[in-house]
PDB file of C-alpha atoms in Angstrom:
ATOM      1  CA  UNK D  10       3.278 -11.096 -26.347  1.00 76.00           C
ATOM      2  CA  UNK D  11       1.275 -11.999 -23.678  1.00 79.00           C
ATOM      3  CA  UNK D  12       1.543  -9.592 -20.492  1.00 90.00           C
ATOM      4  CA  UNK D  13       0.030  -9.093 -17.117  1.00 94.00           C
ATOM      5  CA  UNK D  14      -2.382  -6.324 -16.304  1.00 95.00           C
ATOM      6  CA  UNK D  15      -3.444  -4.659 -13.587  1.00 96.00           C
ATOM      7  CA  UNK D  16      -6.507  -2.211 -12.535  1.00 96.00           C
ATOM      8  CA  UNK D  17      -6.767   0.506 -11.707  1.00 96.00           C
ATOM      9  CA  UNK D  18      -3.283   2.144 -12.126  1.00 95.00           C
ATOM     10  CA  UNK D  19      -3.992   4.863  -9.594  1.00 96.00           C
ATOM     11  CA  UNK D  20      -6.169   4.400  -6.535  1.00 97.00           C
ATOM     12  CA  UNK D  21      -6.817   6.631  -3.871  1.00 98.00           C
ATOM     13  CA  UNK D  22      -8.592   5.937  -1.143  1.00 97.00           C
ATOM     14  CA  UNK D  23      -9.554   7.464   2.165  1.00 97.00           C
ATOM     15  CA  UNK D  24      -8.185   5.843   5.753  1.00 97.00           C
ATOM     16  CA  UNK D  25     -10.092   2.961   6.981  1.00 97.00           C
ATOM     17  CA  UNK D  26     -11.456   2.142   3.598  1.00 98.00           C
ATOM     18  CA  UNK D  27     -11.973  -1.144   1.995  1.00 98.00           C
ATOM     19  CA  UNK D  28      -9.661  -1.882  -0.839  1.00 98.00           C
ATOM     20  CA  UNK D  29      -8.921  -4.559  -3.904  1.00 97.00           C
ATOM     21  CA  UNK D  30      -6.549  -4.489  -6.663  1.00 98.00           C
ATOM     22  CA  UNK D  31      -6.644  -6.713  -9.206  1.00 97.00           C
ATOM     23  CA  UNK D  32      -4.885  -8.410 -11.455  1.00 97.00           C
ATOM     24  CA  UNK D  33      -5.194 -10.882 -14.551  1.00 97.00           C
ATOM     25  CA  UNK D  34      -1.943 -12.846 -14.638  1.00 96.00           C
ATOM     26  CA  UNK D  35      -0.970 -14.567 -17.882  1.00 94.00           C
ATOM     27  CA  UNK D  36      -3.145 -17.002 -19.200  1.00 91.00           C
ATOM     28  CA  UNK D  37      -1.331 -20.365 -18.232  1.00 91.00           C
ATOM     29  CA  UNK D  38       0.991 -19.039 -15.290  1.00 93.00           C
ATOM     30  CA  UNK D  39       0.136 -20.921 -12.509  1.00 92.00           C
ATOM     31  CA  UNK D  40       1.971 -19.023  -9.628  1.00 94.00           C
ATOM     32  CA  UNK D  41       0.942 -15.565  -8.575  1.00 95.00           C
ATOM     33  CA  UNK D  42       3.008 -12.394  -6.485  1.00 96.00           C
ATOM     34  CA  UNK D  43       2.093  -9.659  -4.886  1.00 98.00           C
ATOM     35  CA  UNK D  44       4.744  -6.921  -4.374  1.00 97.00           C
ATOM     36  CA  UNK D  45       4.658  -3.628  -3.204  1.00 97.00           C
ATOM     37  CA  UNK D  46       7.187  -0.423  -3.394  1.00 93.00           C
ATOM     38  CA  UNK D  47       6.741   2.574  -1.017  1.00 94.00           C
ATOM     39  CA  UNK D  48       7.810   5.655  -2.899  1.00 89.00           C
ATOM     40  CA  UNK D  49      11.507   6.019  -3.171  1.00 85.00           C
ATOM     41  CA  UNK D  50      11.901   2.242  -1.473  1.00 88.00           C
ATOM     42  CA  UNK D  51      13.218  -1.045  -2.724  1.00 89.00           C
ATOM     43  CA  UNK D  52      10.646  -3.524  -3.980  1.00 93.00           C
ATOM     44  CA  UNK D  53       9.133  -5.550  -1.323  1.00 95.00           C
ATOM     45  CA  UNK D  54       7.712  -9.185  -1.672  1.00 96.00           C
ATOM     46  CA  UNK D  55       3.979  -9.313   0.088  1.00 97.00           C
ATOM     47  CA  UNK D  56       2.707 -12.412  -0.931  1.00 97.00           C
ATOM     48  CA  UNK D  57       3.182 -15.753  -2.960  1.00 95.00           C
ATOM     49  CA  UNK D  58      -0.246 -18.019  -4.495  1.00 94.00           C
ATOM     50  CA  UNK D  59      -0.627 -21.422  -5.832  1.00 92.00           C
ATOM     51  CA  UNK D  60      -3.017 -23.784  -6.489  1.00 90.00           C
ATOM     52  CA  UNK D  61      -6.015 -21.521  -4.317  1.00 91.00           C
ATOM     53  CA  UNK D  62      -3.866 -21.179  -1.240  1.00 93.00           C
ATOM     54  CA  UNK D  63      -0.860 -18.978  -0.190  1.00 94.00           C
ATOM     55  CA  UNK D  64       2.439 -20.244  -0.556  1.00 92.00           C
ATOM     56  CA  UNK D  65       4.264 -17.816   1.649  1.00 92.00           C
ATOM     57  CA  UNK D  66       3.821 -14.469   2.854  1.00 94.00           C
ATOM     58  CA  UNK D  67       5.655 -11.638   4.611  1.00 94.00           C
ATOM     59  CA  UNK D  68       5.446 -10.130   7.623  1.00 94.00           C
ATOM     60  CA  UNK D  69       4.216  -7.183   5.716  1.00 94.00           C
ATOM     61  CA  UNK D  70       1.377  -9.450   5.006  1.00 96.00           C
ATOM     62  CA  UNK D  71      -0.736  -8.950   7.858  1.00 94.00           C
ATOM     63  CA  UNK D  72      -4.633  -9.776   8.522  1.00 95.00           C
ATOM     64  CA  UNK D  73      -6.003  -6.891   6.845  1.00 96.00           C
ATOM     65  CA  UNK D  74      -4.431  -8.066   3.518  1.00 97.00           C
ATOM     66  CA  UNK D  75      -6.191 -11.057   1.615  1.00 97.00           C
ATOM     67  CA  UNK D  76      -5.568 -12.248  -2.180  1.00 97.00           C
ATOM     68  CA  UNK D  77      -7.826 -14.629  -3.965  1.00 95.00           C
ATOM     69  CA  UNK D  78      -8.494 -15.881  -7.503  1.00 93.00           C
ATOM     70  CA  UNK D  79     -12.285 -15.532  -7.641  1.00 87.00           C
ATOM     71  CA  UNK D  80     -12.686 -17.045 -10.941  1.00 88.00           C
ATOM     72  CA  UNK D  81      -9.808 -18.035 -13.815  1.00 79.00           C
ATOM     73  CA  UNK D  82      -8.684 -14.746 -14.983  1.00 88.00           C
ATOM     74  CA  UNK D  83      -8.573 -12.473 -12.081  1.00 94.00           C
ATOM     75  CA  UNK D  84      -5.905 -12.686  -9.443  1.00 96.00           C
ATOM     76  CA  UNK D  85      -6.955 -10.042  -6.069  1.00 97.00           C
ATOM     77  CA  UNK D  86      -5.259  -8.463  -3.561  1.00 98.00           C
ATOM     78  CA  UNK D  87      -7.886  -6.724  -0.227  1.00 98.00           C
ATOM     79  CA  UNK D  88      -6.650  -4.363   1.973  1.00 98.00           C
ATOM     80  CA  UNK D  89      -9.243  -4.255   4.308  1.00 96.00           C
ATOM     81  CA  UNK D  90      -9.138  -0.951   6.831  1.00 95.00           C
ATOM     82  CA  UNK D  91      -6.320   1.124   4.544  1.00 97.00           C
ATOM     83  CA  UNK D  92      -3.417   3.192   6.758  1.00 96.00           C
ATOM     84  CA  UNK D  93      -1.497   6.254   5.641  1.00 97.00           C
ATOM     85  CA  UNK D  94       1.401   3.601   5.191  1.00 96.00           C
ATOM     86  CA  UNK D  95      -0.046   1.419   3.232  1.00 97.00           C
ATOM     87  CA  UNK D  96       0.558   3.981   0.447  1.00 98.00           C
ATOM     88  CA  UNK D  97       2.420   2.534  -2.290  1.00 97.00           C
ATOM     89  CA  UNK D  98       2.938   0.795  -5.633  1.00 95.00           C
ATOM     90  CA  UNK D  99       1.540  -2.398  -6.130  1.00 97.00           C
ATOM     91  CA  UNK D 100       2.754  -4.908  -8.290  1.00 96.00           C
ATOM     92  CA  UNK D 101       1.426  -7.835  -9.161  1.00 97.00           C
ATOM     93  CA  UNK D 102       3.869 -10.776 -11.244  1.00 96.00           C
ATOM     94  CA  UNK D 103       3.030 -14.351 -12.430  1.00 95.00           C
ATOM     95  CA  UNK D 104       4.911 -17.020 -13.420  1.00 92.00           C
ATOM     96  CA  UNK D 105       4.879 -20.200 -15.419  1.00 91.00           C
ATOM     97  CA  UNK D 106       6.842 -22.530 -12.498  1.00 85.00           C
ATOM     98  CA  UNK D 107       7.838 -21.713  -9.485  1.00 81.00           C
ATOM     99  CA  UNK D 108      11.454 -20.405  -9.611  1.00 76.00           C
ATOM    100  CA  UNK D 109      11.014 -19.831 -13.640  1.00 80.00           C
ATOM    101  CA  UNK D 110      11.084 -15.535 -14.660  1.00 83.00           C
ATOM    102  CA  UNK D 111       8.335 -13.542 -12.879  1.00 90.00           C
ATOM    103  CA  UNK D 112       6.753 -11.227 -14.934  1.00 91.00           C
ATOM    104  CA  UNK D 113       5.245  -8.150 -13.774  1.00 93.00           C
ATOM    105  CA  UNK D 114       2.119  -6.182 -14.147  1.00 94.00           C
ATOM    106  CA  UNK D 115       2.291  -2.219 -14.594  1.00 92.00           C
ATOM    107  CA  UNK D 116       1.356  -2.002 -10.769  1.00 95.00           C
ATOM    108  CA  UNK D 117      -1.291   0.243  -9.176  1.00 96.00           C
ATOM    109  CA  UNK D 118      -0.160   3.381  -7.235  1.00 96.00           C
ATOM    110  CA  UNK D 119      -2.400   3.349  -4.163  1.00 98.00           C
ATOM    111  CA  UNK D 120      -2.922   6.763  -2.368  1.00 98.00           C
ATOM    112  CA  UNK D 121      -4.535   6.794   1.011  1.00 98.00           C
ATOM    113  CA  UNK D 122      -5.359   9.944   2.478  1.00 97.00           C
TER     114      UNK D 122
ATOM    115  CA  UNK R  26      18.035 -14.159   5.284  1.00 80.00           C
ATOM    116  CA  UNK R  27      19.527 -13.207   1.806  1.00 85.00           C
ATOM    117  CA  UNK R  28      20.121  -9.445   1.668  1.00 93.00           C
ATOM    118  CA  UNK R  29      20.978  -7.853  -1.559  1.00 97.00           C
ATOM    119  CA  UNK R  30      23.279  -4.351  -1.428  1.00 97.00           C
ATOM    120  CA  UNK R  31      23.761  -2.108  -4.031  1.00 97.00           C
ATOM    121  CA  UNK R  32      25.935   0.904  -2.947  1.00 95.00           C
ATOM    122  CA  UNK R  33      25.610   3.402  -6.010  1.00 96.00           C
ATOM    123  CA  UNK R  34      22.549   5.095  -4.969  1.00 95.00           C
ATOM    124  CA  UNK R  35      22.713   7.230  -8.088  1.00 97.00           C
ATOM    125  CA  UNK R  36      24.980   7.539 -11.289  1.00 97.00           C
ATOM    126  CA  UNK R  37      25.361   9.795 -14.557  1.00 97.00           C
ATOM    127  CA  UNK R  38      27.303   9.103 -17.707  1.00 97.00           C
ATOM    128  CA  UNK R  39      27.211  10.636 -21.319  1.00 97.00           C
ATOM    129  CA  UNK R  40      25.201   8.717 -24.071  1.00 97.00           C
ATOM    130  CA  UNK R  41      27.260   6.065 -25.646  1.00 97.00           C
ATOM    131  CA  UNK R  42      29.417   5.345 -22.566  1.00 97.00           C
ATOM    132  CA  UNK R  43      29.927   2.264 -20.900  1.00 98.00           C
ATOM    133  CA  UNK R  44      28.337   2.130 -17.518  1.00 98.00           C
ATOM    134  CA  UNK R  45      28.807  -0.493 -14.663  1.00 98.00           C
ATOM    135  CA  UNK R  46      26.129  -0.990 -11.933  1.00 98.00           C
ATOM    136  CA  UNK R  47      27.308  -2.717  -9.081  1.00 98.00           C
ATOM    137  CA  UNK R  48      25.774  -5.131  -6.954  1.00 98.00           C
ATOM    138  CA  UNK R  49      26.687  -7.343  -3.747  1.00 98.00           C
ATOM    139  CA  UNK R  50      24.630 -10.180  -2.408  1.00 97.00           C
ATOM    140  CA  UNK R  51      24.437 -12.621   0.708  1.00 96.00           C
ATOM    141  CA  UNK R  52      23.137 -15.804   0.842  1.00 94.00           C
ATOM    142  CA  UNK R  53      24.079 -19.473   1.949  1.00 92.00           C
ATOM    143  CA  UNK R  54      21.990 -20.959  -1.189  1.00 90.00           C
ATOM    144  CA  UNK R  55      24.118 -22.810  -3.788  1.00 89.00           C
ATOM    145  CA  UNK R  56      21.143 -23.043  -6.194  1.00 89.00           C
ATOM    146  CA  UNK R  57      19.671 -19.633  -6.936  1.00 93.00           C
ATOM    147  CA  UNK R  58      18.974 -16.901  -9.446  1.00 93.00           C
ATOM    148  CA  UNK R  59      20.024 -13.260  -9.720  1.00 96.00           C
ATOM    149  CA  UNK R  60      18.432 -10.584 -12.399  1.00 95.00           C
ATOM    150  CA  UNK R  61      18.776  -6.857 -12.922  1.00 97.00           C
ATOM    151  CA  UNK R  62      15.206  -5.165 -13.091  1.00 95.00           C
ATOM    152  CA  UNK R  63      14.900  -1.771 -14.851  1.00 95.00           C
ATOM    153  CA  UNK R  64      12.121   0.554 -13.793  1.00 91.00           C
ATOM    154  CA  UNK R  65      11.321   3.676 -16.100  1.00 91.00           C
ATOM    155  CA  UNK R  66       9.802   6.686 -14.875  1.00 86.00           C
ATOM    156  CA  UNK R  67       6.615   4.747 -15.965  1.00 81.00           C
ATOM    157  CA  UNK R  68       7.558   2.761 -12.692  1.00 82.00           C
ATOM    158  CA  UNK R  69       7.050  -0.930 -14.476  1.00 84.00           C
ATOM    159  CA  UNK R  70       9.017  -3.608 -13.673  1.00 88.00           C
ATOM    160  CA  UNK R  71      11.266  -5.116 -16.798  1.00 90.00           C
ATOM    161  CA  UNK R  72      13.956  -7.875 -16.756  1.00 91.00           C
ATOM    162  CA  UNK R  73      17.089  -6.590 -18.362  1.00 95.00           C
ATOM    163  CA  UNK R  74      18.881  -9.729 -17.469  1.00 95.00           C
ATOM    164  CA  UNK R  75      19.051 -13.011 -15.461  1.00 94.00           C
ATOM    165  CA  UNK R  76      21.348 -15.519 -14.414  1.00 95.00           C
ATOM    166  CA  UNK R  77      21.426 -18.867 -13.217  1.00 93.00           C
ATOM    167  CA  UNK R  78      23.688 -19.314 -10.118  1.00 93.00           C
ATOM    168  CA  UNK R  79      25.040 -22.824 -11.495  1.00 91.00           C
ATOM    169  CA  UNK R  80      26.287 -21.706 -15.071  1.00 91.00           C
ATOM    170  CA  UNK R  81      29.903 -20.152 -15.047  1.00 87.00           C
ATOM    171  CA  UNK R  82      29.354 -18.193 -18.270  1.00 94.00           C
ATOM    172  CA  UNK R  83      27.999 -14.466 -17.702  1.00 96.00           C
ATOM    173  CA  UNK R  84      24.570 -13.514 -19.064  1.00 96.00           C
ATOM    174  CA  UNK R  85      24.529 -11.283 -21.984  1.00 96.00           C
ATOM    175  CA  UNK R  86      21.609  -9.768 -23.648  1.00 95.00           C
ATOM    176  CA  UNK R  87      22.069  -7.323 -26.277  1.00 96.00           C
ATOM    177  CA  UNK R  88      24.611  -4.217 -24.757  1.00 97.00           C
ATOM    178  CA  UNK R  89      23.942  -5.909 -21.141  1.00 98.00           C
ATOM    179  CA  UNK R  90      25.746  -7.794 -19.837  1.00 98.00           C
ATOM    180  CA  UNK R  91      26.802  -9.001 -16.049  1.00 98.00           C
ATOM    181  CA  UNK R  92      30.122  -9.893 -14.526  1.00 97.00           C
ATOM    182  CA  UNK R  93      28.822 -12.952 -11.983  1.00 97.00           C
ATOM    183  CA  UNK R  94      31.496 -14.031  -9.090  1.00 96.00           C
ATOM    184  CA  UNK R  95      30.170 -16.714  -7.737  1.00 95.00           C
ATOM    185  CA  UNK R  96      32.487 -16.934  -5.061  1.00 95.00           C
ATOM    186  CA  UNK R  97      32.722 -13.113  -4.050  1.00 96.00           C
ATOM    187  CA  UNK R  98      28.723 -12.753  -4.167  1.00 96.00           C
ATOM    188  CA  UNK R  99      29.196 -10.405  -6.768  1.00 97.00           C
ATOM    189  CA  UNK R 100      26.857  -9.397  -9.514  1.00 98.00           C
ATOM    190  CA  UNK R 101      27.507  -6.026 -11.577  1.00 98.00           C
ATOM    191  CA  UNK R 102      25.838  -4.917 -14.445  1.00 98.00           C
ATOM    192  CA  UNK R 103      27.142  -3.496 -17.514  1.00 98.00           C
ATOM    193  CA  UNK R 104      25.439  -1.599 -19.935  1.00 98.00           C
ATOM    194  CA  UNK R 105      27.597  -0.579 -23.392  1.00 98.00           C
ATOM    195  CA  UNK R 106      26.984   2.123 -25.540  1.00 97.00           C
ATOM    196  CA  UNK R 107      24.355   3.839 -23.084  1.00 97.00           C
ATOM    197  CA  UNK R 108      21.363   4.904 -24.404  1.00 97.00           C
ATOM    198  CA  UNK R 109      18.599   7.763 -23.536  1.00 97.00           C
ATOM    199  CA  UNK R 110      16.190   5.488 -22.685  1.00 95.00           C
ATOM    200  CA  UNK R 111      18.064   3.514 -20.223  1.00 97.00           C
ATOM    201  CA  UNK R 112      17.747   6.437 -17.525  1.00 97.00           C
ATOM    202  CA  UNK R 113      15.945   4.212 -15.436  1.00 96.00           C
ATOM    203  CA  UNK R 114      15.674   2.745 -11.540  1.00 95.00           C
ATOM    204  CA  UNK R 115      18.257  -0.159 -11.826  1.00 97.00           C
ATOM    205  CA  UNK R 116      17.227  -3.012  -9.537  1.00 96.00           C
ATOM    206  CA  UNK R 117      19.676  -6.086  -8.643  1.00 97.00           C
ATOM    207  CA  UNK R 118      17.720  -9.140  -7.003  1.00 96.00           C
ATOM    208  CA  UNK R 119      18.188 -12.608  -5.850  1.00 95.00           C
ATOM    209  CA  UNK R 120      15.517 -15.638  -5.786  1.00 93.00           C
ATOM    210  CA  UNK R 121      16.072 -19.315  -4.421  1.00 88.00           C
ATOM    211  CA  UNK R 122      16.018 -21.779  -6.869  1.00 81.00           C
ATOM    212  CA  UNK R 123      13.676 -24.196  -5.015  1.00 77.00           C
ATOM    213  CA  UNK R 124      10.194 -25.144  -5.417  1.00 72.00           C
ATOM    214  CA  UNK R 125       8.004 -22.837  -3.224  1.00 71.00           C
ATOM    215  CA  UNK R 126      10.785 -20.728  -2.145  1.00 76.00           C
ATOM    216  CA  UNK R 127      10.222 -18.467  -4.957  1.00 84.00           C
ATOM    217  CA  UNK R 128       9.756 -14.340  -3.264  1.00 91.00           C
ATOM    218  CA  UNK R 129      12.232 -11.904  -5.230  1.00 94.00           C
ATOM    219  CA  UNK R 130      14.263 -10.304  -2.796  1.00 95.00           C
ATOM    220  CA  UNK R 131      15.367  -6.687  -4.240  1.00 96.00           C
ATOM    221  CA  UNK R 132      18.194  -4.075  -3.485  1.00 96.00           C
ATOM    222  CA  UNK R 133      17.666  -0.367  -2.913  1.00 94.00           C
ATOM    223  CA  UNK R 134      18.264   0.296  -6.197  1.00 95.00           C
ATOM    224  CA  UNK R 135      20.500   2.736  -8.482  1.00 97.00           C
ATOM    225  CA  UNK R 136      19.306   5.688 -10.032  1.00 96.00           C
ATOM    226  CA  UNK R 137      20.903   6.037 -13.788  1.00 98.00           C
ATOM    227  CA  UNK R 138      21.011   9.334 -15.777  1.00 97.00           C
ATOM    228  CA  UNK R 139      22.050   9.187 -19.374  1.00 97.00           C
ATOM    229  CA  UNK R 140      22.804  12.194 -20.302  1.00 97.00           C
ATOM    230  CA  UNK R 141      23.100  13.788 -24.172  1.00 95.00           C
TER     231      UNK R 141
END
């Protein structure tokens, strides 16, 4: 069954530091999530991608995050200048259509220190 | 804004009893979906269950099942003849069914033990 993946699955990273998760969505889903989850929180929605440009975005979603699909696989999300708070699981999830199931990656624990 | 509530924070019940997870959500949509995520220790993300907003009849799968009231914003989860390997993170969540309106919006969660 086909299934999303992520990389890495743990990340640490010192303050101020450059970071990008990835993610390789399934093959022919053509609508792509970012989510995160602060330990012991609910589930937050970042970010929503289609067709090369963002669909919709939280306020979470600030200017030092960025996602882009660099080539056909890969699906990325930047943190540019990392903060103690931005500490956190990352999920990535993909779907077919919009409003259709949303399946999710194995998400990336990011540690910044 | 929808808001989803779930106000177990945590429960426990033996193995092979019947467990209901409850679940509360506000929203002015007519149109929209509503699943129950469970998250292992592993911390992944899996769909125990979905339901469309529209259809009257309650979502089954397997020993899940959910009790949808439409009208009462209401969406509990029951799980039958508990298993060990449902101690899990329980997550109830609501998306809009419309094109481009498509973020999962999730409750706090509730924290199942099974216990032998």
């Amino acid at each position: 069954e086909p299934e999303v993946t992520q990389t890495p699955s743990h990340q640490v990273t010192q303050m101020g530091q450059e970071v990008i998760l990835r993610c390789v969505p399934i093959s022919n889903h053509l609508y792509f999530y970012w989510y995160r989850q602060i330990l012991g929180q609910k589930v937050e929605f970042l970010v929503s991608f289609y067709n090369n440009e963002i669909s919709e975005k939280s306020e979470i979603f600030d200017d030092q995050f960025s996602v882009e699909r660099p080539d056909g696989s890969n699906f990325t999300l930047k943190i540019r200048s990392t903060k103690l708070e931005d500490s956190a699981m990352y999920f990535c999830a993909s779907s077919y259509v919009t409003g259709d199931e949303q399946y999710f990656g194995p998400g990336t624990r990011l540690t910044v220190t | 804004a929808q808001t989803v509530t779930q106000s177990q924070p945590e429960m426990s019940v033996q193995e092979a009893e019947t467990v209901t997870l409850s679940c509360t959500y506000d929203t002015s949509e007519n149109n929209y979906y509503l699943f129950w995520y469970k998250q292992p220790p592993s911390r992944q993300m899996i769909l125990v269950i979905r339901q469309e907003a529209y259809k009257q009849q309650n979502a089954t799968e397997n020993r899940f099942s959910v009790n949808f009231q439409k009208a009462a914003k209401s969406f509990s989860l029951k799980i039958s003849d508990s298993q060990l390997g449902d101690t899990a993170m329980y997550f109830c969540a609501f998306m809009k069914h419309e094109a481009g309106e498509d973020k999962i919006i999730f409750g706090k969660g509730t924290r199942l033990h099974i216990l032998p």
